[in-house]
PDB file of C-alpha atoms in Angstrom:
ATOM      1  CA  GLN A   1     164.436 140.959 122.949  1.00 88.00           C
ATOM      2  CA  VAL A   2     164.494 137.204 120.847  1.00 93.00           C
ATOM      3  CA  GLN A   3     167.927 136.646 118.405  1.00 95.00           C
ATOM      4  CA  LEU A   4     167.047 134.808 115.817  1.00 97.00           C
ATOM      5  CA  MET A   5     171.102 132.502 113.776  1.00 95.00           C
ATOM      6  CA  GLU A   6     169.826 131.040 110.397  1.00 96.00           C
ATOM      7  CA  SER A   7     171.616 128.941 108.710  1.00 96.00           C
ATOM      8  CA  GLY A   8     171.283 126.788 105.550  1.00 97.00           C
ATOM      9  CA  GLY A   9     172.197 128.777 102.499  1.00 97.00           C
ATOM     10  CA  GLY A  10     174.252 128.502  99.587  1.00 97.00           C
ATOM     11  CA  LEU A  11     174.128 127.881  95.876  1.00 98.00           C
ATOM     12  CA  VAL A  12     171.973 124.975  94.782  1.00 98.00           C
ATOM     13  CA  GLN A  13     170.610 123.120  91.177  1.00 98.00           C
ATOM     14  CA  ALA A  14     167.352 123.431  90.831  1.00 98.00           C
ATOM     15  CA  GLY A  15     165.504 119.959  91.297  1.00 98.00           C
ATOM     16  CA  GLY A  16     168.104 120.017  94.294  1.00 98.00           C
ATOM     17  CA  SER A  17     167.622 120.310  98.000  1.00 98.00           C
ATOM     18  CA  ARG A  18     168.631 122.773 100.552  1.00 98.00           C
ATOM     19  CA  ARG A  19     167.477 122.396 104.900  1.00 98.00           C
ATOM     20  CA  LEU A  20     167.849 126.305 106.167  1.00 98.00           C
ATOM     21  CA  SER A  21     168.018 126.545 109.685  1.00 98.00           C
ATOM     22  CA  CYS A  22     166.613 129.247 112.453  1.00 97.00           C
ATOM     23  CA  ALA A  23     168.364 128.626 116.312  1.00 97.00           C
ATOM     24  CA  ALA A  24     166.345 131.318 118.766  1.00 95.00           C
ATOM     25  CA  SER A  25     167.609 132.629 121.981  1.00 94.00           C
ATOM     26  CA  GLU A  26     165.787 131.145 123.783  1.00 91.00           C
ATOM     27  CA  SER A  27     162.892 128.661 124.554  1.00 90.00           C
ATOM     28  CA  ILE A  28     160.636 128.919 121.061  1.00 89.00           C
ATOM     29  CA  PHE A  29     157.754 127.480 124.225  1.00 86.00           C
ATOM     30  CA  GLY A  30     156.570 130.856 124.502  1.00 85.00           C
ATOM     31  CA  PHE A  31     156.238 131.767 120.877  1.00 91.00           C
ATOM     32  CA  ASN A  32     153.144 131.891 118.618  1.00 93.00           C
ATOM     33  CA  ALA A  33     154.835 131.279 115.917  1.00 95.00           C
ATOM     34  CA  MET A  34     157.595 131.145 113.960  1.00 95.00           C
ATOM     35  CA  GLY A  35     157.369 131.245 110.661  1.00 96.00           C
ATOM     36  CA  TRP A  36     159.821 131.287 107.013  1.00 98.00           C
ATOM     37  CA  TYR A  37     159.625 134.664 104.937  1.00 98.00           C
ATOM     38  CA  ARG A  38     162.040 135.198 101.187  1.00 98.00           C
ATOM     39  CA  GLN A  39     161.937 137.895  99.071  1.00 98.00           C
ATOM     40  CA  ALA A  40     163.615 138.602  95.928  1.00 97.00           C
ATOM     41  CA  PRO A  41     165.512 141.090  94.396  1.00 92.00           C
ATOM     42  CA  GLY A  42     162.976 143.633  93.684  1.00 95.00           C
ATOM     43  CA  LYS A  43     160.154 141.678  95.269  1.00 96.00           C
ATOM     44  CA  GLN A  44     158.474 142.103  98.614  1.00 97.00           C
ATOM     45  CA  ARG A  45     159.465 139.650 101.348  1.00 97.00           C
ATOM     46  CA  GLU A  46     156.811 137.625 101.500  1.00 98.00           C
ATOM     47  CA  LEU A  47     155.713 134.630 103.188  1.00 98.00           C
ATOM     48  CA  VAL A  48     156.765 130.996 102.823  1.00 98.00           C
ATOM     49  CA  ALA A  49     155.892 129.040 105.451  1.00 98.00           C
ATOM     50  CA  ARG A  50     154.806 129.559 108.934  1.00 97.00           C
ATOM     51  CA  ILE A  51     154.334 127.122 111.930  1.00 96.00           C
ATOM     52  CA  ILE A  52     152.809 126.982 115.101  1.00 94.00           C
ATOM     53  CA  ILE A  53     154.103 126.200 118.305  1.00 89.00           C
ATOM     54  CA  ASP A  54     151.477 125.155 120.445  1.00 87.00           C
ATOM     55  CA  ASP A  55     150.588 122.251 118.064  1.00 88.00           C
ATOM     56  CA  GLY A  56     152.998 121.878 115.190  1.00 88.00           C
ATOM     57  CA  ARG A  57     149.768 123.364 113.043  1.00 95.00           C
ATOM     58  CA  ALA A  58     151.778 124.670 110.318  1.00 97.00           C
ATOM     59  CA  ASP A  59     150.355 126.897 106.697  1.00 97.00           C
ATOM     60  CA  TYR A  60     152.241 126.913 103.385  1.00 98.00           C
ATOM     61  CA  ALA A  61     152.547 129.907 100.512  1.00 98.00           C
ATOM     62  CA  ASP A  62     151.206 128.044  97.168  1.00 98.00           C
ATOM     63  CA  SER A  63     153.509 127.718  95.605  1.00 97.00           C
ATOM     64  CA  VAL A  64     155.296 126.218  97.581  1.00 98.00           C
ATOM     65  CA  LYS A  65     153.625 122.892  98.842  1.00 98.00           C
ATOM     66  CA  GLY A  66     154.367 119.948  98.560  1.00 98.00           C
ATOM     67  CA  ARG A  67     158.023 120.588  98.040  1.00 98.00           C
ATOM     68  CA  PHE A  68     159.170 122.824 100.859  1.00 98.00           C
ATOM     69  CA  THR A  69     158.435 121.531 105.276  1.00 98.00           C
ATOM     70  CA  ILE A  70     158.417 123.449 108.209  1.00 97.00           C
ATOM     71  CA  SER A  71     159.459 121.792 110.996  1.00 95.00           C
ATOM     72  CA  ALA A  72     159.993 122.960 115.054  1.00 94.00           C
ATOM     73  CA  ASP A  73     162.173 120.489 116.929  1.00 93.00           C
ATOM     74  CA  ASN A  74     161.489 122.335 120.982  1.00 89.00           C
ATOM     75  CA  THR A  75     164.821 120.246 122.214  1.00 92.00           C
ATOM     76  CA  LYS A  76     167.402 122.596 120.218  1.00 94.00           C
ATOM     77  CA  ASN A  77     164.767 126.321 120.346  1.00 94.00           C
ATOM     78  CA  THR A  78     165.750 125.701 116.646  1.00 96.00           C
ATOM     79  CA  VAL A  79     163.309 125.721 113.326  1.00 96.00           C
ATOM     80  CA  TYR A  80     164.067 124.485 109.788  1.00 97.00           C
ATOM     81  CA  LEU A  81     162.806 124.858 106.703  1.00 98.00           C
ATOM     82  CA  GLN A  82     163.848 121.831 104.428  1.00 98.00           C
ATOM     83  CA  MET A  83     163.553 122.581 100.280  1.00 98.00           C
ATOM     84  CA  ASN A  84     162.966 119.459  97.328  1.00 98.00           C
ATOM     85  CA  SER A  85     162.215 120.200  94.194  1.00 98.00           C
ATOM     86  CA  LEU A  86     164.436 123.759  94.390  1.00 98.00           C
ATOM     87  CA  LYS A  87     163.437 125.856  91.723  1.00 98.00           C
ATOM     88  CA  PRO A  88     165.236 128.826  89.416  1.00 97.00           C
ATOM     89  CA  GLU A  89     161.706 131.508  90.993  1.00 97.00           C
ATOM     90  CA  ASP A  90     162.920 129.737  95.129  1.00 98.00           C
ATOM     91  CA  THR A  91     165.311 131.772  94.350  1.00 98.00           C
ATOM     92  CA  ALA A  92     165.960 134.209  96.902  1.00 98.00           C
ATOM     93  CA  VAL A  93     166.953 135.642 100.745  1.00 98.00           C
ATOM     94  CA  TYR A  94     164.929 133.560 103.231  1.00 98.00           C
ATOM     95  CA  TYR A  95     164.469 135.250 106.789  1.00 98.00           C
ATOM     96  CA  CYS A  96     163.271 133.396 109.923  1.00 97.00           C
ATOM     97  CA  ASN A  97     160.559 135.367 112.333  1.00 97.00           C
ATOM     98  CA  VAL A  98     159.223 134.871 114.959  1.00 96.00           C
ATOM     99  CA  LYS A  99     155.942 136.656 116.304  1.00 92.00           C
ATOM    100  CA  LEU A 100     154.992 136.775 119.923  1.00 92.00           C
ATOM    101  CA  THR A 101     151.322 138.508 121.347  1.00 89.00           C
ATOM    102  CA  ILE A 102     152.093 142.090 119.514  1.00 91.00           C
ATOM    103  CA  ASP A 103     155.756 141.521 119.141  1.00 93.00           C
ATOM    104  CA  GLU A 104     158.066 139.745 116.408  1.00 95.00           C
ATOM    105  CA  TRP A 105     162.018 139.935 115.668  1.00 96.00           C
ATOM    106  CA  TRP A 106     163.711 138.357 112.731  1.00 97.00           C
ATOM    107  CA  GLY A 107     166.548 136.400 111.672  1.00 97.00           C
ATOM    108  CA  GLN A 108     168.727 138.832 108.825  1.00 96.00           C
ATOM    109  CA  GLY A 109     168.659 136.322 106.352  1.00 97.00           C
ATOM    110  CA  THR A 110     170.119 133.574 104.794  1.00 97.00           C
ATOM    111  CA  GLN A 111     170.994 133.490 100.502  1.00 98.00           C
ATOM    112  CA  VAL A 112     169.553 130.795  99.064  1.00 98.00           C
ATOM    113  CA  THR A 113     170.641 130.458  95.116  1.00 98.00           C
ATOM    114  CA  VAL A 114     168.940 128.766  92.784  1.00 98.00           C
ATOM    115  CA  SER A 115     170.255 127.854  89.612  1.00 97.00           C
ATOM    116  CA  SER A 116     168.526 126.602  86.691  1.00 93.00           C
TER     117      SER A 116
END
């Protein structure tokens, strides 16, 4: 059972920046991918960004391309999501996700609220 601990959420003004962290309970070397999803009130959970652990390749939702950056620090078993130029529509609960073959695990979520 992989445990994920997210941090970094909070209230930020539009145009501002925030960095989310997701610390895994074990080495991330063995994972296939780690990613960030978000869910706004009344909407479905959506993929924000994902990173393939073995080659560092990253994918982003069109809505965040050029503003958000996902990265992984293998020495800290942590994945980050740097969010710049935040918009009110980025307001959501952000969830960390880990995939290993057919299994996946989720963090508890961290709220990000962007005020206009």
